Amino acid sequence: MLRFLTAGESHGEAVISILEGMVAGLRVDTGSIDTQLKRRMQGYGRGDRMKIENDTVRILSGLKDGSTLASPITMMVKNKDASIDTLPPLSCPRPGHADLAGGLKYNQKDMRTILERSSARETVARVSVGSICKLFLSELGIEVISHVKVIGGVDCHTRDLSYEQVRDQAEKSKTRCADGAATKLMVEEIDGAKESGDTLGGCFEVIARGVPAGLGSHTHWDRKLDANIARALMSIQAIKGVSVGIGMGAAIKRGSKCHDEIIYKKGHGFLRRTN
């Protein structure tokens, strides 16, 4: 079983991640990790912090001659803005963040002691870990992609697009949206919110292809695949909801509109008549 730990503050010396449980013999190219770290910094309307940092990974343990040893893999990404000791205290908790709850729990008057750890900067460590996991999954023929579906009040229309079209068109979009018309409207929505001093929410979709049946468990609650995916996603800062498939949309539909009939065909195995 894979598990990971992260350490480091937003404006500390570095962000550290430790990945445990990876197989031996996996070839790891640090350039591929740096590519994913660069992708993390993209996106229309990002903050000024992205202009300061130039994230590159340094692997401190777990590799020999570019291959994994099956021992814990330690990765470090240095912060250029390592100003934690010189930043002024923050006395006003930000709504929608961990500042207030953390300040009350640890009896802190300076909210910066909380926000430095609960910052989105922590996702640098997650991307480093995820990059190695993607290399492992690719060896098994599994590919994972994502794209933005909603920003503010703008929704995309990708239902008629193929997997490849969603993957390629999202990569070219300023907002990582596979719908070109929606991308333009999303940019306008972001600009409008920025001018008025406001912020926007949104939704994104993750799609995995090539995943074999049977991952997870139907016998134990803490091994269920949907549950573990939801937990992992909900632990990312700012994510407030996770849906599998159409999610809550199934609550207002009949079963015949949600499920596809499963049949067995000799020589082909189990199939679906639709979808």
Short mmCIF file of C-alpha atoms in Angstrom, two decimals:
data_model
loop_
_atom_site.label_atom_id
_atom_site.label_comp_id
_atom_site.label_asym_id
_atom_site.label_seq_id
_atom_site.Cartn_x
_atom_site.Cartn_y
_atom_site.Cartn_z
CA MET A 1 0.00 0.00 0.00
CA LEU A 2 1.28 3.46 -0.91
CA ARG A 3 1.17 6.28 1.61
CA PHE A 4 2.81 9.67 1.77
CA LEU A 5 3.66 12.39 4.26
CA THR A 6 4.37 16.05 3.61
CA ALA A 7 6.22 18.68 5.60
CA GLY A 8 7.13 22.31 5.21
CA GLU A 9 5.57 25.76 5.42
CA SER A 10 4.46 28.07 2.62
CA HIS A 11 7.33 30.50 3.22
CA GLY A 12 9.72 28.06 4.91
CA GLU A 13 12.96 26.72 3.51
CA ALA A 14 11.39 23.91 1.48
CA VAL A 15 8.46 21.59 0.95
CA ILE A 16 9.23 17.92 1.67
CA SER A 17 7.37 14.75 0.72
CA ILE A 18 8.02 11.12 1.63
CA LEU A 19 6.45 8.36 -0.46
CA GLU A 20 6.42 4.89 1.10
CA GLY A 21 5.50 1.55 -0.47
CA MET A 22 6.64 2.11 -4.06
CA VAL A 23 7.89 -0.97 -5.90
CA ALA A 24 11.55 -1.51 -6.72
CA GLY A 25 12.94 -1.03 -10.20
CA LEU A 26 10.70 1.82 -11.38
CA ARG A 27 12.63 4.26 -13.55
CA VAL A 28 12.15 7.83 -12.28
CA ASP A 29 13.09 10.84 -14.38
CA THR A 30 13.18 13.98 -12.25
CA GLY A 31 12.48 15.97 -15.41
CA SER A 32 9.01 14.42 -15.60
CA ILE A 33 8.35 15.52 -12.01
CA ASP A 34 9.54 19.05 -12.80
CA THR A 35 7.17 19.10 -15.79
CA GLN A 36 4.22 18.32 -13.52
CA LEU A 37 5.39 20.96 -11.01
CA LYS A 38 5.45 23.49 -13.85
CA ARG A 39 1.91 22.50 -14.89
CA ARG A 40 0.80 23.12 -11.30
CA MET A 41 1.91 26.75 -11.61
CA GLN A 42 -0.15 27.39 -14.72
CA GLY A 43 -3.74 28.56 -14.98
CA TYR A 44 -5.32 31.90 -15.75
CA GLY A 45 -5.56 34.33 -12.85
CA ARG A 46 -2.96 32.69 -10.62
CA GLY A 47 -1.43 34.75 -7.79
CA ASP A 48 1.92 36.52 -7.78
CA ARG A 49 3.57 33.66 -5.85
CA MET A 50 3.66 31.67 -9.06
CA LYS A 51 5.83 34.38 -10.63
CA ILE A 52 8.39 34.06 -7.83
CA GLU A 53 8.89 30.31 -7.58
CA ASN A 54 10.59 28.07 -10.12
CA ASP A 55 9.88 24.66 -8.62
CA THR A 56 12.31 21.81 -9.28
CA VAL A 57 12.54 18.60 -7.31
CA ARG A 58 15.55 17.06 -5.61
CA ILE A 59 15.27 13.40 -4.64
CA LEU A 60 17.12 12.70 -1.39
CA SER A 61 16.45 9.00 -0.88
CA GLY A 62 14.84 5.90 -2.35
CA LEU A 63 16.63 5.86 -5.73
CA LYS A 64 19.81 4.31 -7.10
CA ASP A 65 20.95 4.94 -10.66
CA GLY A 66 17.55 6.46 -11.41
CA SER A 67 15.48 3.48 -10.24
CA THR A 68 13.42 3.00 -7.08
CA LEU A 69 14.76 0.77 -4.28
CA ALA A 70 11.38 0.01 -2.62
CA SER A 71 12.56 2.12 0.33
CA PRO A 72 10.89 5.46 1.22
CA ILE A 73 11.39 8.14 -1.44
CA THR A 74 12.16 11.59 -0.05
CA MET A 75 11.67 14.62 -2.29
CA MET A 76 12.44 18.27 -1.63
CA VAL A 77 11.37 21.41 -3.47
CA LYS A 78 13.13 24.55 -2.26
CA ASN A 79 11.15 27.76 -1.72
CA LYS A 80 12.62 30.89 -3.27
CA ASP A 81 10.36 33.00 -1.06
CA ALA A 82 11.65 31.64 2.27
CA SER A 83 10.58 34.67 4.30
CA ILE A 84 8.67 33.02 7.15
CA ASP A 85 10.73 34.71 9.91
CA THR A 86 10.32 38.22 8.49
CA LEU A 87 6.63 38.22 7.55
CA PRO A 88 4.36 40.40 9.73
CA PRO A 89 1.85 38.69 12.04
CA LEU A 90 -1.71 38.21 10.83
CA SER A 91 -4.40 38.90 13.42
CA CYS A 92 -7.53 38.70 11.26
CA PRO A 93 -8.55 35.13 10.30
CA ARG A 94 -9.45 34.68 6.64
CA PRO A 95 -12.93 33.24 6.06
CA GLY A 96 -12.94 29.93 4.23
CA HIS A 97 -9.52 28.97 5.59
CA ALA A 98 -8.21 27.01 8.57
CA ASP A 99 -7.02 30.19 10.33
CA LEU A 100 -9.79 30.55 12.92
CA ALA A 101 -10.19 26.87 13.82
CA GLY A 102 -6.43 26.37 14.01
CA GLY A 103 -5.90 29.54 16.03
CA LEU A 104 -8.53 28.51 18.57
CA LYS A 105 -7.26 24.93 18.78
CA TYR A 106 -3.62 25.88 19.40
CA ASN A 107 -4.29 29.17 21.20
CA GLN A 108 -2.45 31.23 18.59
CA LYS A 109 -2.88 34.98 18.26
CA ASP A 110 -0.86 35.13 15.04
CA MET A 111 -2.89 33.36 12.33
CA ARG A 112 0.25 33.06 10.23
CA THR A 113 1.32 30.10 12.37
CA ILE A 114 -1.71 28.26 10.99
CA LEU A 115 -1.87 29.48 7.40
CA GLU A 116 1.79 28.71 6.72
CA ARG A 117 1.00 25.02 6.94
CA SER A 118 -2.55 25.06 5.57
CA SER A 119 -1.44 26.95 2.46
CA ALA A 120 -1.98 25.68 -1.06
CA ARG A 121 1.83 25.65 -1.30
CA GLU A 122 1.60 22.22 0.37
CA THR A 123 0.27 20.82 -2.89
CA VAL A 124 3.81 21.05 -4.31
CA ALA A 125 4.56 17.96 -2.21
CA ARG A 126 1.43 16.19 -3.47
CA VAL A 127 2.35 16.88 -7.09
CA SER A 128 5.83 15.45 -6.50
CA VAL A 129 4.33 12.28 -5.05
CA GLY A 130 1.64 12.08 -7.71
CA SER A 131 4.21 12.40 -10.49
CA ILE A 132 5.99 9.23 -9.38
CA CYS A 133 2.65 7.46 -8.95
CA LYS A 134 1.72 8.41 -12.54
CA LEU A 135 4.95 6.85 -13.76
CA PHE A 136 4.03 3.66 -11.90
CA LEU A 137 0.47 3.66 -13.27
CA SER A 138 1.72 4.17 -16.83
CA GLU A 139 3.68 0.92 -16.50
CA LEU A 140 0.31 -0.78 -15.92
CA GLY A 141 -1.39 0.97 -18.84
CA ILE A 142 -3.37 3.35 -16.64
CA GLU A 143 -3.69 7.02 -17.55
CA VAL A 144 -5.21 9.77 -15.40
CA ILE A 145 -6.25 13.16 -16.77
CA SER A 146 -8.26 16.12 -15.49
CA HIS A 147 -10.05 19.15 -16.85
CA VAL A 148 -11.97 22.13 -15.50
CA LYS A 149 -15.75 21.94 -15.90
CA VAL A 150 -16.99 25.05 -14.06
CA ILE A 151 -15.55 28.42 -13.03
CA GLY A 152 -17.94 30.85 -11.42
CA GLY A 153 -21.18 30.68 -13.37
CA VAL A 154 -19.58 29.30 -16.56
CA ASP A 155 -20.13 25.61 -17.32
CA CYS A 156 -18.40 23.70 -20.11
CA HIS A 157 -19.92 21.33 -22.68
CA THR A 158 -17.71 18.30 -23.25
CA ARG A 159 -20.20 15.44 -23.33
CA ASP A 160 -19.64 14.80 -27.05
CA LEU A 161 -15.85 14.94 -26.82
CA SER A 162 -13.69 11.84 -26.80
CA TYR A 163 -11.24 11.07 -24.01
CA GLU A 164 -8.37 12.16 -26.25
CA GLN A 165 -10.10 15.43 -27.19
CA VAL A 166 -10.74 16.30 -23.54
CA ARG A 167 -7.11 15.52 -22.65
CA ASP A 168 -5.54 17.47 -25.52
CA GLN A 169 -7.87 20.47 -25.61
CA ALA A 170 -7.71 21.01 -21.85
CA GLU A 171 -3.91 21.09 -22.06
CA LYS A 172 -4.07 23.98 -24.54
CA SER A 173 -6.64 26.01 -22.59
CA LYS A 174 -5.76 28.96 -20.33
CA THR A 175 -8.23 27.63 -17.78
CA ARG A 176 -7.65 23.91 -18.48
CA CYS A 177 -11.14 23.67 -19.97
CA ALA A 178 -11.68 21.42 -23.00
CA ASP A 179 -14.48 23.67 -24.28
CA GLY A 180 -12.97 26.60 -26.21
CA ALA A 181 -16.07 28.79 -25.98
CA ALA A 182 -16.32 28.20 -22.22
CA THR A 183 -12.62 29.02 -21.81
CA LYS A 184 -13.18 32.52 -23.17
CA LEU A 185 -16.15 33.08 -20.86
CA MET A 186 -14.18 31.74 -17.88
CA VAL A 187 -11.38 34.23 -18.58
CA GLU A 188 -13.94 37.04 -18.62
CA GLU A 189 -15.45 35.77 -15.37
CA ILE A 190 -12.02 35.69 -13.70
CA ASP A 191 -11.18 39.19 -14.91
CA GLY A 192 -14.50 40.51 -13.62
CA ALA A 193 -14.01 38.98 -10.18
CA LYS A 194 -10.46 40.33 -9.99
CA GLU A 195 -11.58 43.86 -10.87
CA SER A 196 -14.24 43.78 -8.15
CA GLY A 197 -11.84 42.35 -5.55
CA ASP A 198 -13.74 39.07 -5.35
CA THR A 199 -12.99 35.37 -5.82
CA LEU A 200 -14.56 32.46 -7.69
CA GLY A 201 -15.21 28.79 -7.11
CA GLY A 202 -15.28 26.00 -9.62
CA CYS A 203 -15.38 22.29 -10.39
CA PHE A 204 -12.99 19.93 -12.12
CA GLU A 205 -13.23 16.34 -13.30
CA VAL A 206 -10.64 13.56 -13.00
CA ILE A 207 -10.84 10.66 -15.45
CA ALA A 208 -8.84 7.43 -15.20
CA ARG A 209 -8.58 5.05 -18.15
CA GLY A 210 -7.29 1.49 -18.16
CA VAL A 211 -8.15 0.80 -14.51
CA PRO A 212 -8.75 -2.92 -13.87
CA ALA A 213 -11.91 -4.06 -12.12
CA GLY A 214 -11.62 -5.08 -8.49
CA LEU A 215 -9.50 -2.33 -6.98
CA GLY A 216 -10.58 -1.42 -3.46
CA SER A 217 -12.83 -3.72 -1.45
CA HIS A 218 -16.52 -4.44 -1.00
CA THR A 219 -15.91 -6.03 2.40
CA HIS A 220 -14.33 -3.25 4.49
CA TRP A 221 -15.38 0.39 4.72
CA ASP A 222 -11.84 1.75 4.98
CA ARG A 223 -10.68 -0.05 1.83
CA LYS A 224 -13.47 1.06 -0.51
CA LEU A 225 -12.00 2.77 -3.56
CA ASP A 226 -14.62 5.53 -3.83
CA ALA A 227 -14.20 6.34 -0.14
CA ASN A 228 -10.41 6.59 -0.35
CA ILE A 229 -10.55 8.74 -3.49
CA ALA A 230 -13.05 11.07 -1.82
CA ARG A 231 -10.93 11.32 1.32
CA ALA A 232 -7.78 12.11 -0.66
CA LEU A 233 -9.50 14.82 -2.70
CA MET A 234 -11.27 16.35 0.30
CA SER A 235 -7.91 16.73 2.06
CA ILE A 236 -6.77 19.21 -0.60
CA GLN A 237 -7.19 22.84 0.47
CA ALA A 238 -10.37 24.53 -0.85
CA ILE A 239 -12.10 21.34 -2.02
CA LYS A 240 -15.54 21.14 -0.40
CA GLY A 241 -17.25 18.35 -2.31
CA VAL A 242 -16.52 15.16 -4.26
CA SER A 243 -18.86 13.30 -6.60
CA VAL A 244 -18.29 9.94 -8.24
CA GLY A 245 -19.94 9.70 -11.65
CA ILE A 246 -22.90 12.07 -11.71
CA GLY A 247 -22.85 12.13 -7.90
CA MET A 248 -25.80 13.93 -6.35
CA GLY A 249 -27.36 14.17 -9.80
CA ALA A 250 -28.42 10.54 -9.37
CA ALA A 251 -30.74 11.59 -6.55
CA ILE A 252 -33.22 13.16 -8.98
CA LYS A 253 -33.08 10.46 -11.66
CA ARG A 254 -34.62 7.03 -11.96
CA GLY A 255 -32.35 4.01 -11.94
CA SER A 256 -33.01 3.37 -15.63
CA LYS A 257 -31.45 6.78 -16.38
CA CYS A 258 -28.39 6.16 -14.18
CA HIS A 259 -27.41 2.57 -14.90
CA ASP A 260 -26.44 0.70 -18.04
CA GLU A 261 -27.61 -2.90 -18.43
CA ILE A 262 -24.79 -5.44 -18.07
CA ILE A 263 -24.82 -8.49 -20.35
CA TYR A 264 -22.50 -11.42 -20.94
CA LYS A 265 -21.41 -12.28 -24.48
CA LYS A 266 -19.46 -15.43 -25.17
CA GLY A 267 -15.95 -14.62 -26.33
CA HIS A 268 -16.21 -11.03 -25.11
CA GLY A 269 -17.10 -11.30 -21.45
CA PHE A 270 -19.25 -8.73 -19.65
CA LEU A 271 -20.46 -5.82 -21.76
CA ARG A 272 -22.88 -2.91 -21.54
CA ARG A 273 -25.55 -2.29 -24.15
CA THR A 274 -25.15 1.47 -23.70
CA ASN A 275 -22.38 3.85 -22.54
#
